[in-house]
């Protein structure tokens, strides 16, 4: 049965409530931002139950969202800008930057769909219609020259509300994304009262991190978009969300550490190792096929001196453990988890800066077709992000869901479990034939909680 269409009711643009002098100046990107030019926007959203009290007014709710968003954009003003590019000769290169001039602001869409909360949460797989709960479908970050860098889409369901945000990934990573959402939710709760520049609890640091001794304007050695923009056609995937209780995860972590005679392996490293093994088994690789597990790592605290957690920009890299399918499956989950732990533990200031020096000498932009290894598992996001603390006057969200963006066979996104206490949800994307084997794998299913 085909899902009903999501129909747009209204569409407008929101500008910052106050425009500081700083907000009128261009911002030049760091290397970690520029690397993201050809990836998709970040698309994450929260599903809420519609309040049962008769006093609830969708018109008032939308007005409060818009007013609080405008106040929040005062602090996160890059989200209301657009991208701009200047071409240089001798040597030929481009400089991409944030241009606050002539921008209409962040986009705000009100839409509706004839579906219930149960229609979204009951199916085994995440329904494809969820992708329609987000704006900028299939857009890459470079499209931010024309498209808004932030788009909020509020979709009314029969008995629920979904708030989906699409944020240009050049502006920030997952830490920055949820920093903004947390700040907006706080502003909404205060109804924008006394929303001066000093009122926000965690002001974002907008100055970009540039390698020491480098020109503050980092350029890319390109002359034409075709040299760095890639829009791959993704095959049809199945997408499922699996839940793991704190008790199940504690047992898995204890098992992984016990097998290796250590206490250093973390919960997420243990869970990632399990997923890596089970996805590899589901893919039916030959024993000598090389496979890896990549984990996104926040560089803020790993640099010396450390970068504050409130830094608003990209500060992530991936670390990778590599082995053969035969060796991965011949050993236990602890062996794989220890390889991931070692990859994360060895990623420090020296590695980060050496990698950045190499990039500065030979800049590149992430090409999903080249840099996302189809024989590996890619772990993204973090269960440490505060997702369920964002209530927007609607109570605790029922679920965190994502859009089309940055998904491929082997992409796994981690969220905190709704009940908290260290529980984790994993959003797993696999080719249909691989998912069928994965979801029936006894090693994996044994720790999944319904």
CSV table of N, CA and C in Angstrom, one decimal, residues 90-251:
chain,number,residue,atom,x,y,z
A,90,UNK,N,46.0,31.8,-10.6
A,90,UNK,CA,47.4,31.8,-10.2
A,90,UNK,C,47.7,31.7,-8.7
A,91,UNK,N,47.5,30.5,-8.2
A,91,UNK,CA,47.1,29.3,-8.9
A,91,UNK,C,45.5,29.2,-8.9
A,92,UNK,N,45.0,28.4,-9.8
A,92,UNK,CA,43.6,28.3,-9.9
A,92,UNK,C,43.0,27.6,-8.7
A,93,UNK,N,42.1,28.2,-8.0
A,93,UNK,CA,41.5,27.6,-6.8
A,93,UNK,C,40.2,28.3,-6.5
A,94,UNK,N,39.5,27.8,-5.5
A,94,UNK,CA,38.2,28.4,-5.1
A,94,UNK,C,38.2,28.5,-3.6
A,95,UNK,N,37.6,29.6,-3.1
A,95,UNK,CA,37.4,29.8,-1.7
A,95,UNK,C,35.9,29.8,-1.4
A,96,UNK,N,35.4,28.8,-0.6
A,96,UNK,CA,34.0,28.8,-0.3
A,96,UNK,C,33.8,29.3,1.1
A,97,UNK,N,32.8,30.2,1.3
A,97,UNK,CA,32.6,30.8,2.6
A,97,UNK,C,31.2,31.1,2.9
A,98,UNK,N,30.9,31.4,4.1
A,98,UNK,CA,29.5,31.8,4.5
A,98,UNK,C,29.3,33.2,4.3
A,99,UNK,N,28.2,33.5,3.5
A,99,UNK,CA,27.9,34.9,3.1
A,99,UNK,C,26.5,35.3,3.8
A,100,UNK,N,26.5,36.2,4.7
A,100,UNK,CA,25.3,36.5,5.4
A,100,UNK,C,24.5,37.5,4.6
A,101,UNK,N,25.0,38.1,3.5
A,101,UNK,CA,24.3,39.1,2.7
A,101,UNK,C,23.3,38.5,1.8
A,102,UNK,N,22.2,39.2,1.7
A,102,UNK,CA,21.1,38.9,0.8
A,102,UNK,C,20.5,37.5,1.0
A,103,UNK,N,20.6,37.0,2.2
A,103,UNK,CA,20.0,35.7,2.5
A,103,UNK,C,18.6,35.9,3.1
A,104,UNK,N,17.7,35.0,2.7
A,104,UNK,CA,16.3,35.1,3.1
A,104,UNK,C,16.2,34.5,4.5
A,105,UNK,N,17.2,33.8,5.0
A,105,UNK,CA,17.2,33.2,6.3
A,105,UNK,C,17.0,31.7,6.3
A,106,UNK,N,16.6,31.1,7.4
A,106,UNK,CA,16.3,29.7,7.5
A,106,UNK,C,14.9,29.4,7.0
A,107,UNK,N,14.7,28.3,6.4
A,107,UNK,CA,13.4,27.9,5.8
A,107,UNK,C,12.6,27.2,6.9
A,108,UNK,N,11.3,27.5,6.9
A,108,UNK,CA,10.3,26.9,7.9
A,108,UNK,C,9.1,26.5,7.1
A,109,UNK,N,8.8,25.1,7.2
A,109,UNK,CA,7.7,24.6,6.4
A,109,UNK,C,6.7,23.9,7.4
A,110,UNK,N,5.5,24.2,7.2
A,110,UNK,CA,4.4,23.5,7.9
A,110,UNK,C,3.7,22.5,6.9
A,111,UNK,N,3.6,21.3,7.3
A,111,UNK,CA,3.0,20.3,6.3
A,111,UNK,C,2.1,19.3,7.1
A,112,UNK,N,1.4,18.5,6.4
A,112,UNK,CA,0.6,17.5,7.1
A,112,UNK,C,0.5,16.2,6.3
A,113,UNK,N,0.2,15.1,7.0
A,113,UNK,CA,0.1,13.8,6.3
A,113,UNK,C,-1.0,13.0,7.0
A,114,UNK,N,-1.8,12.2,6.3
A,114,UNK,CA,-2.8,11.4,6.9
A,114,UNK,C,-2.3,10.1,7.4
A,115,UNK,N,-1.5,10.1,8.4
A,115,UNK,CA,-0.9,9.0,9.0
A,115,UNK,C,-0.9,9.1,10.5
A,116,UNK,N,-0.9,8.0,11.2
A,116,UNK,CA,-0.8,8.1,12.7
A,116,UNK,C,0.6,7.8,13.2
A,117,UNK,N,0.8,8.0,14.4
A,117,UNK,CA,2.1,7.7,15.0
A,117,UNK,C,2.4,6.2,14.9
A,118,UNK,N,1.3,5.4,15.0
A,118,UNK,CA,1.5,3.9,14.9
A,118,UNK,C,1.9,3.5,13.5
A,119,UNK,N,1.4,4.3,12.5
A,119,UNK,CA,1.8,4.0,11.1
A,119,UNK,C,3.3,4.1,10.9
A,120,UNK,N,3.9,5.0,11.7
A,120,UNK,CA,5.4,5.3,11.6
A,120,UNK,C,6.2,4.3,12.5
A,121,UNK,N,5.7,4.0,13.7
A,121,UNK,CA,6.5,3.2,14.6
A,121,UNK,C,6.2,1.7,14.6
A,122,UNK,N,5.1,1.3,14.1
A,122,UNK,CA,4.7,-0.1,14.2
A,122,UNK,C,5.4,-1.0,13.1
A,123,UNK,N,5.6,-0.5,11.9
A,123,UNK,CA,6.3,-1.4,10.9
A,123,UNK,C,7.7,-1.9,11.3
A,124,UNK,N,8.1,-3.0,10.9
A,124,UNK,CA,9.4,-3.5,11.2
A,124,UNK,C,10.5,-2.6,10.6
A,125,UNK,N,10.3,-2.2,9.4
A,125,UNK,CA,11.3,-1.2,8.8
A,125,UNK,C,10.8,0.2,8.9
A,126,UNK,N,11.7,1.1,9.0
A,126,UNK,CA,11.3,2.6,9.0
A,126,UNK,C,10.6,2.9,7.7
A,127,UNK,N,9.4,3.4,7.7
A,127,UNK,CA,8.7,3.6,6.4
A,127,UNK,C,9.4,4.7,5.6
A,128,UNK,N,9.3,4.5,4.3
A,128,UNK,CA,10.0,5.4,3.3
A,128,UNK,C,9.4,6.8,3.4
A,129,UNK,N,8.2,6.9,3.8
A,129,UNK,CA,7.5,8.2,3.9
A,129,UNK,C,8.3,9.2,4.9
A,130,UNK,N,9.0,8.6,5.8
A,130,UNK,CA,9.7,9.4,6.8
A,130,UNK,C,10.7,10.3,6.1
A,131,UNK,N,11.2,9.9,5.0
A,131,UNK,CA,12.1,10.8,4.2
A,131,UNK,C,11.4,12.1,3.8
A,132,UNK,N,10.1,12.0,3.6
A,132,UNK,CA,9.3,13.2,3.2
A,132,UNK,C,9.1,14.1,4.3
A,133,UNK,N,9.5,13.7,5.5
A,133,UNK,CA,9.3,14.6,6.7
A,133,UNK,C,10.5,15.6,6.8
A,134,UNK,N,11.4,15.6,5.8
A,134,UNK,CA,12.5,16.5,5.8
A,134,UNK,C,12.6,17.2,4.5
A,135,UNK,N,13.1,18.5,4.6
A,135,UNK,CA,13.3,19.3,3.4
A,135,UNK,C,14.7,18.9,2.8
A,136,UNK,N,15.0,19.5,1.6
A,136,UNK,CA,16.3,19.3,1.0
A,136,UNK,C,16.7,17.8,0.8
A,137,UNK,N,15.7,17.1,0.3
A,137,UNK,CA,15.9,15.7,0.0
A,137,UNK,C,17.0,15.5,-1.1
A,138,UNK,N,18.0,14.7,-0.8
A,138,UNK,CA,19.1,14.4,-1.7
A,138,UNK,C,20.0,15.5,-2.0
A,139,UNK,N,19.8,16.7,-1.4
A,139,UNK,CA,20.7,17.8,-1.6
A,139,UNK,C,22.1,17.5,-1.0
A,140,UNK,N,23.1,18.0,-1.7
A,140,UNK,CA,24.5,18.0,-1.1
A,140,UNK,C,24.8,19.4,-0.6
A,141,UNK,N,25.8,19.4,0.3
A,141,UNK,CA,26.1,20.7,1.0
A,141,UNK,C,26.4,21.9,0.1
A,142,UNK,N,27.0,21.6,-1.1
A,142,UNK,CA,27.3,22.6,-2.0
A,142,UNK,C,26.1,23.3,-2.5
A,143,UNK,N,24.9,22.7,-2.4
A,143,UNK,CA,23.7,23.3,-2.9
A,143,UNK,C,23.3,24.4,-2.0
A,144,UNK,N,24.0,24.6,-0.8
A,144,UNK,CA,23.7,25.7,0.1
A,144,UNK,C,24.0,27.1,-0.5
A,145,UNK,N,24.6,27.1,-1.7
A,145,UNK,CA,24.7,28.4,-2.4
A,145,UNK,C,23.3,29.0,-2.7
A,146,UNK,N,22.4,28.0,-3.0
A,146,UNK,CA,21.0,28.5,-3.3
A,146,UNK,C,20.0,28.1,-2.3
A,147,UNK,N,20.2,26.9,-1.7
A,147,UNK,CA,19.2,26.4,-0.7
A,147,UNK,C,19.6,27.0,0.7
A,148,UNK,N,18.6,27.0,1.6
A,148,UNK,CA,18.8,27.4,2.9
A,148,UNK,C,19.8,26.5,3.6
A,149,UNK,N,20.6,27.0,4.5
A,149,UNK,CA,21.5,26.1,5.3
A,149,UNK,C,20.8,25.4,6.4
A,150,UNK,N,19.7,25.9,6.8
A,150,UNK,CA,18.8,25.2,7.8
A,150,UNK,C,17.4,25.2,7.3
A,151,UNK,N,16.7,24.1,7.3
A,151,UNK,CA,15.3,24.0,6.9
A,151,UNK,C,14.6,23.2,8.0
A,152,UNK,N,13.6,23.7,8.6
A,152,UNK,CA,12.8,23.1,9.6
A,152,UNK,C,11.4,22.7,8.9
A,153,UNK,N,11.1,21.4,9.0
A,153,UNK,CA,9.8,21.0,8.5
A,153,UNK,C,9.0,20.4,9.6
A,154,UNK,N,7.8,21.0,9.9
A,154,UNK,CA,7.0,20.5,11.0
A,154,UNK,C,5.8,19.9,10.3
A,155,UNK,N,5.6,18.6,10.5
A,155,UNK,CA,4.6,17.8,9.9
A,155,UNK,C,3.6,17.3,10.9
A,156,UNK,N,2.3,17.7,10.6
A,156,UNK,CA,1.2,17.2,11.5
A,156,UNK,C,0.8,15.8,11.0
A,157,UNK,N,0.7,14.9,12.0
A,157,UNK,CA,0.1,13.6,11.7
A,157,UNK,C,-1.3,13.6,12.4
A,158,UNK,N,-2.0,12.6,12.2
A,158,UNK,CA,-3.4,12.5,12.8
A,158,UNK,C,-3.3,12.7,14.3
A,159,UNK,N,-2.3,12.0,14.9
A,159,UNK,CA,-2.2,12.1,16.4
A,159,UNK,C,-0.8,12.4,16.8
A,160,UNK,N,0.0,13.1,16.0
A,160,UNK,CA,1.3,13.4,16.3
A,160,UNK,C,1.9,14.6,15.6
A,161,UNK,N,3.1,14.9,15.9
A,161,UNK,CA,3.8,16.0,15.3
A,161,UNK,C,5.3,15.6,15.1
A,162,UNK,N,5.8,15.8,13.9
A,162,UNK,CA,7.2,15.5,13.6
A,162,UNK,C,7.9,16.8,13.3
A,163,UNK,N,9.0,17.0,14.0
A,163,UNK,CA,9.9,18.2,13.8
A,163,UNK,C,11.2,17.7,13.1
A,164,UNK,N,11.3,17.9,11.8
A,164,UNK,CA,12.5,17.5,11.1
A,164,UNK,C,13.4,18.6,10.7
A,165,UNK,N,14.7,18.5,11.0
A,165,UNK,CA,15.6,19.6,10.7
A,165,UNK,C,16.7,19.1,9.7
A,166,UNK,N,16.9,19.9,8.7
A,166,UNK,CA,18.0,19.6,7.7
A,166,UNK,C,19.0,20.7,7.9
A,167,UNK,N,20.2,20.4,8.2
A,167,UNK,CA,21.3,21.3,8.5
A,167,UNK,C,22.4,21.0,7.6
A,168,UNK,N,22.9,22.1,6.9
A,168,UNK,CA,24.1,21.9,6.0
A,168,UNK,C,25.3,21.4,6.8
A,169,UNK,N,25.8,20.2,6.4
A,169,UNK,CA,26.9,19.6,7.1
A,169,UNK,C,28.2,20.4,7.1
A,170,UNK,N,28.4,21.3,6.2
A,170,UNK,CA,29.6,22.2,6.3
A,170,UNK,C,29.6,23.1,7.5
A,171,UNK,N,28.4,23.4,8.0
A,171,UNK,CA,28.3,24.3,9.2
A,171,UNK,C,28.6,23.6,10.5
A,172,UNK,N,28.5,22.2,10.6
A,172,UNK,CA,28.7,21.6,11.8
A,172,UNK,C,28.5,20.1,11.8
A,173,UNK,N,29.0,19.4,12.8
A,173,UNK,CA,28.9,18.0,12.9
A,173,UNK,C,27.7,17.6,13.8
A,174,UNK,N,27.6,16.4,14.2
A,174,UNK,CA,26.5,16.0,15.1
A,174,UNK,C,26.5,16.7,16.4
A,175,UNK,N,27.7,17.0,17.0
A,175,UNK,CA,27.8,17.7,18.3
A,175,UNK,C,27.2,19.1,18.1
A,176,UNK,N,27.5,19.8,17.0
A,176,UNK,CA,27.0,21.1,16.7
A,176,UNK,C,25.5,21.1,16.4
A,177,UNK,N,25.1,20.1,15.7
A,177,UNK,CA,23.7,19.9,15.3
A,177,UNK,C,22.8,19.9,16.6
A,178,UNK,N,23.2,19.0,17.5
A,178,UNK,CA,22.4,18.8,18.7
A,178,UNK,C,22.5,20.0,19.7
A,179,UNK,N,23.7,20.6,19.6
A,179,UNK,CA,23.9,21.9,20.4
A,179,UNK,C,22.8,22.9,20.0
A,180,UNK,N,22.7,23.0,18.7
A,180,UNK,CA,21.7,24.0,18.2
A,180,UNK,C,20.2,23.6,18.6
A,181,UNK,N,19.9,22.3,18.4
A,181,UNK,CA,18.6,21.8,18.7
A,181,UNK,C,18.3,22.0,20.2
A,182,UNK,N,19.3,21.6,21.0
A,182,UNK,CA,19.1,21.8,22.5
A,182,UNK,C,18.9,23.3,22.8
A,183,UNK,N,19.6,24.2,22.2
A,183,UNK,CA,19.4,25.6,22.5
A,183,UNK,C,18.1,26.1,22.0
A,184,UNK,N,17.6,25.6,20.9
A,184,UNK,CA,16.3,26.0,20.4
A,184,UNK,C,15.2,25.5,21.3
A,185,UNK,N,15.3,24.3,21.7
A,185,UNK,CA,14.3,23.8,22.6
A,185,UNK,C,14.3,24.6,23.9
A,186,UNK,N,15.5,24.9,24.5
A,186,UNK,CA,15.5,25.7,25.7
A,186,UNK,C,14.9,27.1,25.4
A,187,UNK,N,15.1,27.7,24.3
A,187,UNK,CA,14.5,29.0,24.0
A,187,UNK,C,13.0,28.9,23.8
A,188,UNK,N,12.6,27.8,23.3
A,188,UNK,CA,11.1,27.6,23.1
A,188,UNK,C,10.5,27.5,24.5
A,189,UNK,N,11.1,26.7,25.4
A,189,UNK,CA,10.6,26.5,26.7
A,189,UNK,C,10.4,27.8,27.5
A,190,UNK,N,11.4,28.8,27.2
A,190,UNK,CA,11.3,30.1,27.8
A,190,UNK,C,10.4,31.0,27.1
A,191,UNK,N,9.9,30.6,26.0
A,191,UNK,CA,9.0,31.4,25.1
A,191,UNK,C,9.6,32.7,24.6
A,192,UNK,N,11.0,32.6,24.6
A,192,UNK,CA,11.7,33.7,24.0
A,192,UNK,C,11.8,34.9,24.9
A,193,UNK,N,11.3,34.8,26.2
A,193,UNK,CA,11.3,35.9,27.1
A,193,UNK,C,12.8,36.3,27.4
A,194,UNK,N,13.0,37.6,27.4
A,194,UNK,CA,14.3,38.2,27.7
A,194,UNK,C,15.4,37.5,26.9
A,195,UNK,N,15.1,37.2,25.6
A,195,UNK,CA,16.1,36.5,24.8
A,195,UNK,C,17.2,37.4,24.2
A,196,UNK,N,18.0,37.9,25.1
A,196,UNK,CA,19.1,38.7,24.7
A,196,UNK,C,20.3,37.8,24.4
A,197,UNK,N,21.4,38.4,23.9
A,197,UNK,CA,22.5,37.6,23.5
A,197,UNK,C,23.2,36.8,24.7
A,198,UNK,N,23.0,37.3,25.9
A,198,UNK,CA,23.7,36.6,27.0
A,198,UNK,C,22.8,35.5,27.6
A,199,UNK,N,21.5,35.4,27.1
A,199,UNK,CA,20.6,34.5,27.8
A,199,UNK,C,20.8,33.0,27.5
A,200,UNK,N,21.4,32.7,26.4
A,200,UNK,CA,21.6,31.3,26.0
A,200,UNK,C,22.6,30.6,27.0
A,201,UNK,N,22.3,29.4,27.3
A,201,UNK,CA,23.1,28.7,28.3
A,201,UNK,C,24.5,28.3,27.8
A,202,UNK,N,24.6,27.9,26.5
A,202,UNK,CA,25.8,27.5,26.0
A,202,UNK,C,26.1,28.2,24.6
A,203,UNK,N,26.6,29.4,24.6
A,203,UNK,CA,26.8,30.2,23.4
A,203,UNK,C,27.8,29.4,22.5
A,204,UNK,N,27.4,29.3,21.2
A,204,UNK,CA,28.3,28.6,20.3
A,204,UNK,C,29.6,29.4,20.0
A,205,UNK,N,30.7,28.7,19.8
A,205,UNK,CA,31.9,29.4,19.4
A,205,UNK,C,32.0,29.3,17.9
A,206,UNK,N,31.9,30.4,17.2
A,206,UNK,CA,31.7,30.4,15.7
A,206,UNK,C,33.0,30.6,15.0
A,207,UNK,N,34.1,31.0,15.6
A,207,UNK,CA,35.4,31.2,15.0
A,207,UNK,C,35.9,29.8,14.6
A,208,UNK,N,36.3,29.7,13.3
A,208,UNK,CA,36.8,28.5,12.8
A,208,UNK,C,38.2,28.1,13.2
A,209,UNK,N,38.4,26.8,13.5
A,209,UNK,CA,39.7,26.2,13.8
A,209,UNK,C,40.5,26.0,12.5
A,210,UNK,N,41.6,26.7,12.4
A,210,UNK,CA,42.5,26.6,11.3
A,210,UNK,C,43.8,26.1,11.7
A,211,UNK,N,44.5,25.2,11.0
A,211,UNK,CA,45.8,24.7,11.5
A,211,UNK,C,46.8,25.8,11.7
A,212,UNK,N,47.6,25.7,12.7
A,212,UNK,CA,48.6,26.8,13.1
A,212,UNK,C,49.5,27.1,11.9
A,213,UNK,N,49.7,28.3,11.6
A,213,UNK,CA,50.6,28.8,10.6
A,213,UNK,C,49.9,28.8,9.2
A,214,UNK,N,48.6,28.4,9.1
A,214,UNK,CA,48.0,28.4,7.8
A,214,UNK,C,47.3,29.7,7.5
A,215,UNK,N,47.1,30.0,6.2
A,215,UNK,CA,46.3,31.1,5.8
A,215,UNK,C,44.9,31.0,6.4
A,216,UNK,N,44.3,32.0,6.9
A,216,UNK,CA,42.9,31.9,7.5
A,216,UNK,C,41.9,31.6,6.4
A,217,UNK,N,42.2,31.9,5.2
A,217,UNK,CA,41.3,31.5,4.1
A,217,UNK,C,41.8,30.3,3.4
A,218,UNK,N,41.2,29.2,3.7
A,218,UNK,CA,41.7,27.9,3.1
A,218,UNK,C,41.0,27.7,1.7
A,219,UNK,N,41.8,27.5,0.7
A,219,UNK,CA,41.2,27.3,-0.6
A,219,UNK,C,41.3,25.8,-1.1
A,220,UNK,N,40.5,25.5,-2.1
A,220,UNK,CA,40.5,24.2,-2.7
A,220,UNK,C,41.0,24.3,-4.1
A,221,UNK,N,41.8,23.3,-4.6
A,221,UNK,CA,42.5,23.4,-5.9
A,221,UNK,C,41.6,23.0,-7.1
A,222,UNK,N,40.4,23.6,-7.1
A,222,UNK,CA,39.5,23.2,-8.2
A,222,UNK,C,39.1,24.4,-9.0
A,223,UNK,N,38.6,24.2,-10.2
A,223,UNK,CA,38.1,25.3,-11.1
A,223,UNK,C,36.6,25.1,-11.4
A,224,UNK,N,36.1,23.9,-11.3
A,224,UNK,CA,34.8,23.6,-11.7
A,224,UNK,C,34.1,22.6,-10.8
A,225,UNK,N,32.8,22.8,-10.6
A,225,UNK,CA,32.1,21.9,-9.6
A,225,UNK,C,32.2,20.4,-9.9
A,226,UNK,N,32.3,20.1,-11.2
A,226,UNK,CA,32.4,18.7,-11.6
A,226,UNK,C,33.6,18.0,-11.0
A,227,UNK,N,34.5,18.8,-10.6
A,227,UNK,CA,35.8,18.2,-10.0
A,227,UNK,C,35.6,17.7,-8.6
A,228,UNK,N,34.5,18.2,-7.9
A,228,UNK,CA,34.4,17.9,-6.5
A,228,UNK,C,33.0,17.5,-6.0
A,229,UNK,N,32.0,17.7,-6.9
A,229,UNK,CA,30.7,17.4,-6.5
A,229,UNK,C,30.3,16.1,-7.1
A,230,UNK,N,29.8,15.2,-6.2
A,230,UNK,CA,29.4,13.8,-6.7
A,230,UNK,C,28.0,13.5,-6.1
A,231,UNK,N,27.1,13.0,-7.0
A,231,UNK,CA,25.8,12.7,-6.6
A,231,UNK,C,25.4,11.3,-6.9
A,232,UNK,N,25.9,10.3,-6.1
A,232,UNK,CA,25.7,8.9,-6.5
A,232,UNK,C,24.3,8.5,-6.3
A,233,UNK,N,23.9,7.5,-7.1
A,233,UNK,CA,22.6,6.9,-7.0
A,233,UNK,C,22.7,5.8,-6.0
A,234,UNK,N,21.9,5.9,-4.9
A,234,UNK,CA,22.0,4.9,-3.9
A,234,UNK,C,21.0,3.8,-4.2
A,235,UNK,N,21.4,2.5,-4.1
A,235,UNK,CA,20.4,1.4,-4.3
A,235,UNK,C,19.3,1.5,-3.2
A,236,UNK,N,18.2,0.8,-3.4
A,236,UNK,CA,17.2,0.7,-2.4
A,236,UNK,C,17.7,-0.1,-1.2
A,237,UNK,N,17.5,0.5,0.0
A,237,UNK,CA,18.0,-0.1,1.2
A,237,UNK,C,16.8,-0.4,2.1
A,238,UNK,N,17.0,-1.3,3.0
A,238,UNK,CA,16.1,-1.5,4.2
A,238,UNK,C,16.7,-0.8,5.4
A,239,UNK,N,15.9,-0.2,6.1
A,239,UNK,CA,16.3,0.5,7.3
A,239,UNK,C,15.5,0.1,8.5
A,240,UNK,N,16.2,-0.4,9.5
A,240,UNK,CA,15.6,-0.9,10.8
A,240,UNK,C,16.2,-0.2,12.0
A,241,UNK,N,15.4,0.0,13.0
A,241,UNK,CA,15.9,0.5,14.3
A,241,UNK,C,15.9,-0.6,15.3
A,242,UNK,N,17.0,-0.9,15.9
A,242,UNK,CA,17.1,-2.0,16.9
A,242,UNK,C,17.4,-1.4,18.3
A,243,UNK,N,16.7,-1.9,19.3
A,243,UNK,CA,16.9,-1.3,20.7
A,243,UNK,C,17.7,-2.3,21.6
A,244,UNK,N,18.6,-1.7,22.4
A,244,UNK,CA,19.4,-2.4,23.3
A,244,UNK,C,19.3,-1.8,24.7
A,245,UNK,N,18.8,-2.6,25.6
A,245,UNK,CA,18.7,-2.1,27.0
A,245,UNK,C,20.1,-2.0,27.6
A,246,UNK,N,20.1,-1.3,28.7
A,246,UNK,CA,21.4,-1.1,29.5
A,246,UNK,C,21.9,-2.4,30.0
A,247,UNK,N,21.0,-3.3,30.4
A,247,UNK,CA,21.4,-4.6,30.9
A,247,UNK,C,22.0,-5.5,29.8
A,248,UNK,N,21.4,-5.5,28.6
A,248,UNK,CA,22.0,-6.3,27.5
A,248,UNK,C,23.4,-5.7,27.2
A,249,UNK,N,23.5,-4.4,27.1
A,249,UNK,CA,24.8,-3.8,26.8
A,249,UNK,C,25.8,-4.0,27.8
A,250,UNK,N,25.4,-4.0,29.1
A,250,UNK,CA,26.4,-4.3,30.2
A,250,UNK,C,27.0,-5.7,30.1
A,251,UNK,N,26.1,-6.6,29.7
A,251,UNK,CA,26.6,-8.0,29.5
A,251,UNK,C,27.5,-8.1,28.3
